[in-house]
Short mmCIF file of C-alpha atoms and ligand atoms in Angstrom, two decimals:
data_model
loop_
_atom_site.label_atom_id
_atom_site.label_comp_id
_atom_site.label_asym_id
_atom_site.label_seq_id
_atom_site.Cartn_x
_atom_site.Cartn_y
_atom_site.Cartn_z
CA MET A 493 14.68 -5.68 28.54
CA LYS A 494 14.57 -1.88 28.92
CA GLY A 495 17.36 -0.45 30.74
CA LYS A 496 19.69 -3.32 30.52
CA LYS A 497 23.45 -2.49 30.09
CA ILE A 498 25.57 -3.15 27.36
CA LEU A 499 29.39 -2.53 27.35
CA LEU A 500 30.48 -2.02 23.70
CA GLY A 501 34.38 -2.71 23.30
CA VAL A 502 35.71 -0.87 19.93
CA THR A 503 38.99 -1.92 18.66
CA GLY A 504 41.11 -0.59 15.72
CA GLY A 505 39.85 -1.18 12.47
CA ILE A 506 38.23 0.62 10.02
CA ALA A 507 34.69 -0.78 10.79
CA ALA A 508 34.91 1.49 13.97
CA TYR A 509 32.88 3.90 12.49
CA LYS A 510 30.14 1.40 12.08
CA ALA A 511 30.34 1.11 15.79
CA ALA A 512 28.87 4.42 16.28
CA GLU A 513 25.58 3.38 14.33
CA LEU A 514 25.63 0.35 16.69
CA VAL A 515 25.31 2.64 19.68
CA ARG A 516 22.62 4.80 18.47
CA LEU A 517 20.61 1.62 17.76
CA LEU A 518 21.46 0.17 20.69
CA VAL A 519 20.31 3.50 22.75
CA LYS A 520 17.43 3.56 20.47
CA ALA A 521 16.22 0.03 21.87
CA ASP A 522 16.27 1.46 25.41
CA LEU A 523 19.77 -0.01 26.50
CA ARG A 524 22.05 1.63 28.46
CA VAL A 525 25.34 1.66 26.77
CA GLU A 526 29.05 2.31 27.90
CA VAL A 527 31.90 2.11 25.39
CA ALA A 528 35.26 1.10 25.97
CA MET A 529 37.97 1.64 23.25
CA THR A 530 41.36 0.57 22.63
CA GLU A 531 43.98 3.03 21.70
CA SER A 532 44.09 2.10 18.10
CA ALA A 533 40.38 2.49 17.80
CA THR A 534 40.89 6.27 18.97
CA TRP A 535 42.89 6.64 15.55
CA PHE A 536 39.73 5.73 13.44
CA VAL A 537 36.99 7.41 15.44
CA GLY A 538 37.11 10.06 18.34
CA PRO A 539 35.87 8.78 21.84
CA LEU A 540 33.61 12.33 21.81
CA THR A 541 31.44 10.39 18.87
CA PHE A 542 30.72 7.43 21.40
CA GLU A 543 30.43 9.69 24.45
CA THR A 544 27.90 11.85 22.65
CA LEU A 545 25.84 9.09 21.34
CA SER A 546 25.80 6.72 24.31
CA GLY A 547 25.48 9.89 26.58
CA ASN A 548 28.32 8.29 28.78
CA LYS A 549 31.80 8.77 29.28
CA VAL A 550 34.08 6.42 27.23
CA ILE A 551 36.84 4.37 28.87
CA THR A 552 40.15 4.24 27.22
CA ARG A 553 42.66 3.75 29.68
CA THR A 554 43.23 1.51 32.72
CA PHE A 555 44.34 4.09 34.97
CA GLY A 556 44.25 7.59 34.61
CA ARG A 557 42.50 10.76 35.69
CA ALA A 558 38.97 10.04 34.19
CA GLU A 559 38.79 6.32 35.10
CA THR A 560 38.27 5.15 38.58
CA PRO A 561 40.87 2.37 39.42
CA ARG A 562 38.32 -0.73 39.39
CA ASP A 563 36.35 0.04 36.16
CA HIS A 564 38.39 -2.89 34.53
CA ILE A 565 36.58 -4.97 37.02
CA ARG A 566 33.38 -3.59 37.10
CA CYS A 567 32.62 -2.82 33.26
CA GLY A 568 32.50 -6.63 32.61
CA GLN A 569 30.54 -7.67 35.47
CA ASP A 570 27.62 -5.06 35.63
CA SER A 571 26.82 -5.45 32.18
CA ASP A 572 24.16 -7.78 30.78
CA LEU A 573 26.15 -8.18 27.46
CA ILE A 574 29.53 -7.48 26.16
CA ILE A 575 29.72 -6.76 22.34
CA ILE A 576 32.93 -6.34 20.86
CA ALA A 577 32.30 -4.78 17.35
CA PRO A 578 34.88 -4.40 15.37
CA ALA A 579 36.97 -7.14 16.90
CA THR A 580 40.18 -7.22 15.49
CA ALA A 581 42.58 -10.28 14.94
CA ASN A 582 44.47 -8.52 17.70
CA ILE A 583 41.74 -8.53 20.40
CA ILE A 584 40.60 -11.95 19.54
CA GLY A 585 44.28 -13.44 20.11
CA LYS A 586 44.54 -11.55 23.44
CA ILE A 587 41.11 -12.86 24.77
CA ALA A 588 41.93 -16.48 23.61
CA HIS A 589 45.22 -16.26 25.56
CA GLY A 590 44.65 -14.60 28.57
CA ILE A 591 46.43 -11.17 27.84
CA GLY A 592 45.27 -8.12 29.68
CA ASP A 593 47.61 -5.29 28.20
CA ASP A 594 45.06 -2.45 28.03
CA PHE A 595 41.50 -1.56 29.32
CA LEU A 596 39.57 -3.66 27.16
CA SER A 597 41.54 -7.10 27.40
CA THR A 598 42.25 -6.68 31.28
CA CYS A 599 38.30 -6.09 31.45
CA LEU A 600 37.53 -9.16 29.62
CA LEU A 601 39.61 -11.26 31.88
CA ALA A 602 37.48 -10.27 34.79
CA ALA A 603 34.13 -10.31 32.72
CA THR A 604 31.25 -12.37 33.89
CA ALA A 605 28.67 -11.34 31.34
CA LYS A 606 28.06 -12.96 28.06
CA ILE A 607 30.43 -11.90 25.29
CA LEU A 608 29.25 -11.18 21.73
CA LEU A 609 32.29 -10.80 19.54
CA CYS A 610 32.01 -9.26 16.02
CA PRO A 611 35.16 -9.98 13.86
CA ALA A 612 36.00 -7.39 11.31
CA MET A 613 39.38 -7.36 9.26
CA ASN A 614 40.82 -8.11 5.86
CA ASP A 615 39.49 -11.65 4.59
CA ARG A 616 43.08 -13.18 4.60
CA MET A 617 43.78 -12.23 8.00
CA PHE A 618 40.24 -13.56 9.18
CA LEU A 619 41.02 -16.88 7.19
CA ASN A 620 44.38 -17.08 8.93
CA PRO A 621 44.56 -20.30 10.92
CA ALA A 622 45.78 -18.76 13.96
CA VAL A 623 42.63 -16.40 13.84
CA GLN A 624 40.46 -19.00 13.05
CA ASP A 625 41.82 -21.35 15.96
CA ASN A 626 41.54 -18.50 18.41
CA LEU A 627 37.95 -18.16 17.17
CA ASP A 628 37.33 -21.91 17.53
CA LEU A 629 39.01 -21.83 21.18
CA LEU A 630 36.70 -18.79 21.99
CA LYS A 631 33.64 -20.51 20.68
CA LYS A 632 34.67 -23.66 23.19
CA ARG A 633 34.76 -21.28 26.23
CA GLY A 634 31.27 -20.02 25.65
CA VAL A 635 32.23 -16.77 23.37
CA LEU A 636 29.41 -15.80 21.04
CA VAL A 637 31.02 -15.09 17.55
CA MET A 638 28.73 -13.30 15.05
CA ALA A 639 30.29 -14.23 11.42
CA PRO A 640 31.45 -11.43 9.41
CA ASP A 641 29.86 -10.67 6.17
CA SER A 642 31.36 -11.43 2.80
CA GLY A 643 31.89 -8.59 0.43
CA ASP A 644 33.93 -5.69 -0.70
CA LEU A 645 36.52 -4.95 2.15
CA ALA A 646 37.76 -1.21 2.77
CA CYS A 647 41.25 -2.59 1.87
CA GLY A 648 40.22 -3.24 -1.50
CA SER A 649 39.84 -7.02 -1.15
CA ASP A 650 36.77 -9.01 -1.52
CA GLY A 651 35.90 -11.93 1.09
CA PRO A 652 35.12 -12.63 4.31
CA GLY A 653 35.79 -9.89 6.91
CA ARG A 654 32.87 -7.19 6.95
CA LEU A 655 31.45 -6.20 10.21
CA PRO A 656 27.63 -7.54 9.90
CA ASP A 657 25.06 -4.79 9.68
CA PRO A 658 24.79 -2.74 12.79
CA ALA A 659 21.05 -3.73 12.71
CA ASP A 660 21.85 -7.46 12.65
CA ILE A 661 24.02 -6.98 15.64
CA LEU A 662 21.51 -5.37 17.48
CA GLU A 663 19.12 -8.18 16.39
CA ARG A 664 21.49 -10.69 17.82
CA ALA A 665 21.91 -8.59 21.19
CA LEU A 666 18.29 -8.37 21.46
CA ILE A 667 17.81 -12.20 21.46
CA LEU A 668 20.61 -12.67 23.85
CA LEU A 669 19.05 -10.60 26.34
CA SER A 670 15.37 -11.25 25.96
CA GLU A 671 13.85 -14.10 28.38
CA PRO A 672 13.48 -16.89 25.95
CA ASP A 673 9.81 -17.49 27.12
CA LEU A 674 8.64 -18.64 23.85
CA ALA A 675 11.34 -21.53 23.69
CA GLY A 676 10.04 -24.78 22.44
CA LEU A 677 7.30 -23.18 20.87
CA LYS A 678 6.57 -23.06 16.75
CA VAL A 679 5.32 -19.50 15.48
CA MET A 680 4.07 -18.93 12.21
CA VAL A 681 3.42 -15.26 11.15
CA THR A 682 2.37 -14.12 7.94
CA ALA A 683 2.76 -10.54 6.49
CA GLY A 684 2.61 -7.78 3.89
CA PRO A 685 0.50 -7.56 0.86
CA THR A 686 -0.40 -10.22 -1.67
CA THR A 687 0.05 -9.35 -5.27
CA GLU A 688 -2.27 -10.51 -7.73
CA HIS A 689 -1.30 -10.46 -11.47
CA MET A 690 -2.88 -9.24 -14.61
CA ASP A 691 -0.02 -9.66 -16.92
CA PRO A 692 3.59 -9.73 -16.59
CA VAL A 693 3.97 -6.10 -15.74
CA ARG A 694 0.76 -5.41 -13.99
CA PHE A 695 -0.81 -6.64 -10.40
CA ILE A 696 -3.41 -5.71 -7.80
CA THR A 697 -2.30 -5.13 -4.30
CA ASN A 698 -2.71 -3.05 -1.19
CA ARG A 699 -1.00 -0.65 1.10
CA SER A 700 0.42 -3.23 3.51
CA SER A 701 3.92 -2.70 4.37
CA GLY A 702 4.58 -5.87 6.61
CA LYS A 703 5.96 -3.67 9.40
CA MET A 704 3.45 -5.32 11.82
CA GLY A 705 4.27 -9.17 10.87
CA TYR A 706 7.64 -8.60 10.61
CA ALA A 707 7.80 -6.96 14.10
CA LEU A 708 5.95 -10.20 15.53
CA ALA A 709 8.52 -12.49 13.68
CA ARG A 710 11.41 -10.36 15.03
CA ALA A 711 9.91 -10.39 18.83
CA ALA A 712 9.11 -13.96 18.60
CA VAL A 713 12.46 -15.34 17.60
CA GLN A 714 14.09 -12.76 20.02
CA ARG A 715 11.90 -14.71 22.79
CA GLY A 716 13.36 -18.07 21.83
CA ALA A 717 10.42 -19.31 19.38
CA GLU A 718 11.18 -21.22 16.41
CA VAL A 719 9.70 -18.51 13.68
CA VAL A 720 8.22 -19.49 10.17
CA LEU A 721 7.52 -15.71 8.61
CA ILE A 722 5.64 -16.13 5.07
CA SER A 723 5.77 -12.84 3.60
CA GLY A 724 4.46 -10.81 0.39
CA PRO A 725 6.45 -8.33 -1.10
CA THR A 726 7.83 -5.80 1.07
CA THR A 727 11.02 -3.57 1.29
CA LEU A 728 11.97 -5.12 4.62
CA LYS A 729 14.72 -7.19 5.65
CA PRO A 730 13.49 -10.50 7.41
CA PRO A 731 15.08 -10.77 10.89
CA THR A 732 17.75 -13.29 11.23
CA GLY A 733 17.18 -16.92 12.75
CA ILE A 734 13.76 -17.52 11.11
CA THR A 735 12.62 -19.50 8.08
CA PHE A 736 11.58 -17.31 5.55
CA CYS A 737 9.37 -18.10 2.69
CA PRO A 738 8.68 -15.16 0.30
CA ILE A 739 5.42 -15.32 -1.58
CA ASN A 740 3.69 -13.26 -4.12
CA THR A 741 -0.05 -14.27 -4.41
CA ALA A 742 -2.79 -15.65 -1.82
CA GLN A 743 -2.70 -19.00 -3.77
CA GLU A 744 1.14 -19.15 -2.87
CA MET A 745 0.55 -17.73 0.43
CA LYS A 746 -1.92 -20.69 0.91
CA ALA A 747 0.43 -23.50 0.21
CA ALA A 748 3.35 -22.11 2.17
CA VAL A 749 0.74 -21.92 5.34
CA LEU A 750 -0.31 -25.31 4.50
CA ASP A 751 3.14 -26.84 4.14
CA HIS A 752 4.68 -24.99 7.45
CA ARG A 753 1.37 -25.30 9.56
CA SER A 754 2.43 -28.87 11.08
CA GLY A 755 3.69 -28.37 14.56
CA CYS A 756 2.48 -24.58 15.19
CA HIS A 757 1.37 -23.57 18.45
CA ILE A 758 0.55 -20.15 17.30
CA ILE A 759 -0.38 -18.74 14.00
CA ILE A 760 -0.85 -14.92 13.37
CA LYS A 761 -2.19 -14.24 10.23
CA ALA A 762 -1.07 -10.35 10.02
CA ALA A 763 -0.91 -10.63 6.04
CA ALA A 764 -3.41 -8.16 4.22
CA VAL A 765 -4.36 -11.06 1.59
CA SER A 766 -6.24 -9.90 -1.73
CA ASP A 767 -9.64 -11.23 -1.45
CA TYR A 768 -9.78 -11.55 -5.16
CA ARG A 769 -7.51 -12.20 -8.26
CA PRO A 770 -7.85 -11.44 -11.96
CA LYS A 771 -10.02 -14.49 -13.47
CA GLU A 772 -7.41 -14.79 -16.36
CA THR A 773 -3.53 -13.74 -15.98
CA PHE A 774 -2.38 -12.92 -19.57
CA ASP A 775 0.90 -14.12 -20.82
CA GLN A 776 1.89 -10.79 -22.53
CA LYS A 777 1.40 -7.50 -21.63
CA LEU A 778 -2.09 -6.08 -22.31
CA LYS A 779 -2.44 -3.36 -24.81
CA LYS A 780 -4.68 -0.20 -24.66
CA GLY A 781 -7.74 -0.30 -26.85
CA ALA A 782 -11.22 0.38 -25.90
CA ALA A 783 -11.86 3.51 -23.71
CA THR A 784 -12.86 1.25 -20.70
CA LEU A 785 -11.43 -1.83 -19.66
CA SER A 786 -13.38 -4.26 -17.34
CA LEU A 787 -11.38 -6.71 -15.41
CA GLU A 788 -13.35 -10.14 -14.21
CA MET A 789 -12.20 -11.17 -10.44
CA VAL A 790 -12.42 -14.31 -8.83
CA ARG A 791 -12.48 -15.11 -5.00
CA ASN A 792 -9.09 -16.01 -3.51
CA PRO A 793 -9.15 -18.69 -0.78
CA ASP A 794 -9.78 -17.32 2.76
CA ILE A 795 -6.41 -18.94 4.51
CA LEU A 796 -7.25 -18.15 7.87
CA ALA A 797 -10.79 -19.24 7.51
CA LEU A 798 -9.44 -22.56 6.16
CA LEU A 799 -6.90 -22.62 9.23
CA GLY A 800 -10.23 -22.50 11.50
CA GLU A 801 -12.19 -24.84 9.71
CA THR A 802 -9.69 -27.63 10.38
CA LYS A 803 -8.34 -26.55 13.82
CA LYS A 804 -9.40 -29.97 15.10
CA ASP A 805 -6.77 -31.70 13.31
CA HIS A 806 -4.06 -29.08 13.86
CA PRO A 807 -4.76 -27.47 17.15
CA SER A 808 -2.76 -23.97 17.66
CA ILE A 809 -3.88 -20.52 18.75
CA LEU A 810 -5.30 -18.86 15.80
CA VAL A 811 -4.79 -15.01 15.85
CA GLY A 812 -6.35 -12.72 12.86
CA PHE A 813 -5.71 -9.48 11.93
CA ALA A 814 -9.01 -7.31 11.05
CA ALA A 815 -8.13 -4.09 9.05
CA GLU A 816 -11.26 -1.94 9.04
CA THR A 817 -12.09 1.61 7.87
CA GLU A 818 -15.64 1.55 9.70
CA ASN A 819 -17.53 -0.37 12.41
CA LEU A 820 -14.22 -1.85 13.91
CA LEU A 821 -15.64 -3.83 16.73
CA GLN A 822 -18.66 -5.12 14.96
CA ASN A 823 -16.71 -6.31 11.99
CA ALA A 824 -13.56 -7.93 14.03
CA GLN A 825 -15.95 -9.78 16.26
CA LYS A 826 -17.79 -11.19 13.06
CA LYS A 827 -14.57 -12.37 11.65
CA ILE A 828 -13.47 -13.94 15.01
CA ASN A 829 -16.70 -16.18 14.65
CA ALA A 830 -16.44 -16.76 11.12
CA LYS A 831 -13.07 -18.09 11.38
CA HIS A 832 -12.91 -19.57 14.75
CA LEU A 833 -10.37 -17.71 16.09
CA ASP A 834 -8.82 -17.17 19.71
CA MET A 835 -8.39 -13.63 19.26
CA ILE A 836 -8.43 -10.89 16.71
CA VAL A 837 -6.32 -7.84 16.36
CA ALA A 838 -8.38 -4.96 15.26
CA ASN A 839 -6.79 -2.22 13.35
CA ASP A 840 -8.48 0.81 12.26
CA VAL A 841 -6.45 1.66 9.07
CA SER A 842 -7.85 4.86 8.23
CA ARG A 843 -5.75 6.82 11.08
CA LYS A 844 -2.59 8.36 10.02
CA ASP A 845 -0.99 7.11 12.82
CA ALA A 846 -1.79 3.55 13.18
CA GLY A 847 -2.18 0.62 10.53
CA PHE A 848 -0.75 0.51 7.29
CA GLN A 849 3.23 1.49 6.53
CA THR A 850 3.32 3.20 10.15
CA ASP A 851 5.92 2.41 12.56
CA THR A 852 3.11 2.68 15.37
CA ASN A 853 -0.13 1.12 15.72
CA ALA A 854 -3.10 1.35 18.11
CA VAL A 855 -5.11 -1.82 18.20
CA LYS A 856 -7.86 -3.69 19.90
CA ILE A 857 -7.37 -7.25 21.09
CA ILE A 858 -10.81 -9.07 20.60
CA TYR A 859 -11.03 -12.66 22.36
CA GLY A 860 -13.19 -15.48 21.64
CA ASP A 861 -15.19 -15.01 24.70
CA GLY A 862 -15.93 -11.57 23.95
CA ARG A 863 -13.50 -9.52 25.76
CA VAL A 864 -12.04 -6.83 24.22
CA GLU A 865 -8.57 -5.06 25.32
CA ASP A 866 -8.12 -1.38 24.17
CA LEU A 867 -4.23 -0.60 23.71
CA PRO A 868 -2.90 2.83 23.19
CA LEU A 869 -0.71 3.97 20.54
CA MET A 870 2.83 2.48 20.72
CA ALA A 871 5.66 1.19 18.78
CA LYS A 872 4.63 -1.96 16.41
CA ILE A 873 7.34 -3.95 18.08
CA ASP A 874 5.71 -3.33 21.52
CA VAL A 875 2.35 -4.36 20.05
CA ALA A 876 4.18 -7.54 18.82
CA HIS A 877 5.18 -8.39 22.44
CA LEU A 878 2.18 -7.88 23.67
CA ILE A 879 0.29 -9.93 21.05
CA LEU A 880 2.86 -12.69 21.75
CA ASP A 881 1.94 -12.42 25.77
CA ARG A 882 -1.51 -12.73 25.09
CA ALA A 883 -1.23 -15.69 22.52
CA LYS A 884 1.13 -17.53 24.78
CA ALA A 885 -1.61 -16.73 27.93
CA LEU A 886 -4.00 -18.70 25.64
CA LYS A 887 -1.88 -21.54 24.74
CA ASP A 888 -0.86 -21.87 28.37
CA ASN A 889 -4.35 -21.94 29.49
CA ILE A 890 -5.27 -24.75 27.18
CA SER A 891 -2.17 -26.93 27.64
N1 LIG B 714 -7.31 -13.43 5.39
C1 LIG B 714 -6.67 -14.76 5.04
N2 LIG B 714 -7.13 -14.71 3.68
C2 LIG B 714 -7.95 -13.95 2.98
C3 LIG B 714 -8.37 -13.02 3.59
C4 LIG B 714 -8.09 -12.73 4.76
O1 LIG B 714 -6.22 -15.42 5.75
N3 LIG B 714 -8.25 -14.22 1.53
C5 LIG B 714 -7.01 -13.20 6.95
C6 LIG B 714 -6.05 -11.98 7.19
O2 LIG B 714 -4.72 -12.27 7.18
C7 LIG B 714 -6.24 -11.29 8.38
C8 LIG B 714 -7.91 -11.85 8.49
O3 LIG B 714 -8.20 -13.08 7.58
O4 LIG B 714 -6.00 -12.08 9.44
C9 LIG B 714 -8.77 -10.60 8.14
O5 LIG B 714 -8.81 -10.17 6.83
P1 LIG B 714 -9.20 -8.85 6.48
O6 LIG B 714 -8.63 -8.53 5.11
O7 LIG B 714 -9.25 -7.99 7.80
O8 LIG B 714 -10.89 -9.30 6.42
P2 LIG B 714 -11.32 -10.14 5.34
O9 LIG B 714 -12.14 -11.46 5.95
O10 LIG B 714 -10.75 -10.29 3.95
O11 LIG B 714 -12.76 -9.80 5.10
P3 LIG B 714 -13.26 -8.19 4.28
O12 LIG B 714 -11.89 -7.97 3.53
O13 LIG B 714 -14.29 -8.49 3.79
O14 LIG B 714 -13.12 -7.11 5.57
#
């Protein structure tokens, strides 16, 4: 994935300003980006913005001093993916009907790379039968079209026509660029904390942000898996293309896990499940009274242990997480045996740069046979890919 090349075509709509953020995200994802702008796009955003963000010269003309005469052939053929964002009704019509009257449209005529089109325009324009027919024609020819978002438009209208969030376009691009080595596999991931309610306004929870679990779900869907993400409350946006099941309590998580368990090849329990819940949940807000308050707690079900106990009837690779503040290896090893896991990812959550709420993680992977793999500090998305690599290898070994 790293180092793959994207040609980003920017056409003349107000959403061109969002394409600048897309370039930033693509570059951050270690992709090489070359930008081609139509002349009208340059009225909205100056090429210098894209040049600065991509680190490459922006192409605006088919022939000229700055461009080599063959760029309109090369660009669409040495790219791994072409993204047109925003795509105006004009460029959509030109691609559909084979018109090449500027750099971008000419380049698309000679392109061999996959094309991801992100239409953005006024809602009536988008819904115009001519534009819709052109989009249908392009889809039939294998062009990928990302549906625009609906809502407030810059022209004052309200409806379909907004350029999708650049983060969502990036996500779609990463899926298109990835090797689908998990295609045909169903992967369930749990993420985030659980909340255990005392009364309508108070609950007990923990510091889990859900970042590791969401990274796992994102990495798995990028690699072609069917993904179910069961998540406690977080501030994160679920990845696109997955089945998302939001829950609050451990009991709700247990019900959702059992509901979706059937047919899972890999189950990864990254959630920080609350081991206890208040014995009683009060219907009304508890009022203060005495100087101290004791809250009686009862044990929550251990969901992962339950999956381990019933593994014979539902064979799948079971991956646990061990959040520890001391005796990392010994505690993780106990959990792998007690819960019948294939592997456990041990996290020292007392570290500042790893564990809860951080974007990086440093973990040890411990296997059922006692092997330990010590991974250096890395981005959670990279940890996620490594965990999936290891889980897939275990799955391939037993099948
Ligand atoms: N887990 C679970 N259900 C629970 C508690 C934990 O499914 N009620 C899962 C977690 O999702 C994680 C693994 O079990 O994958 C280990 O969780 P952790 O909180 O580290 O340990 P516990 O088993 O709860 O043990 P302890 O809190 O005593 O360390």
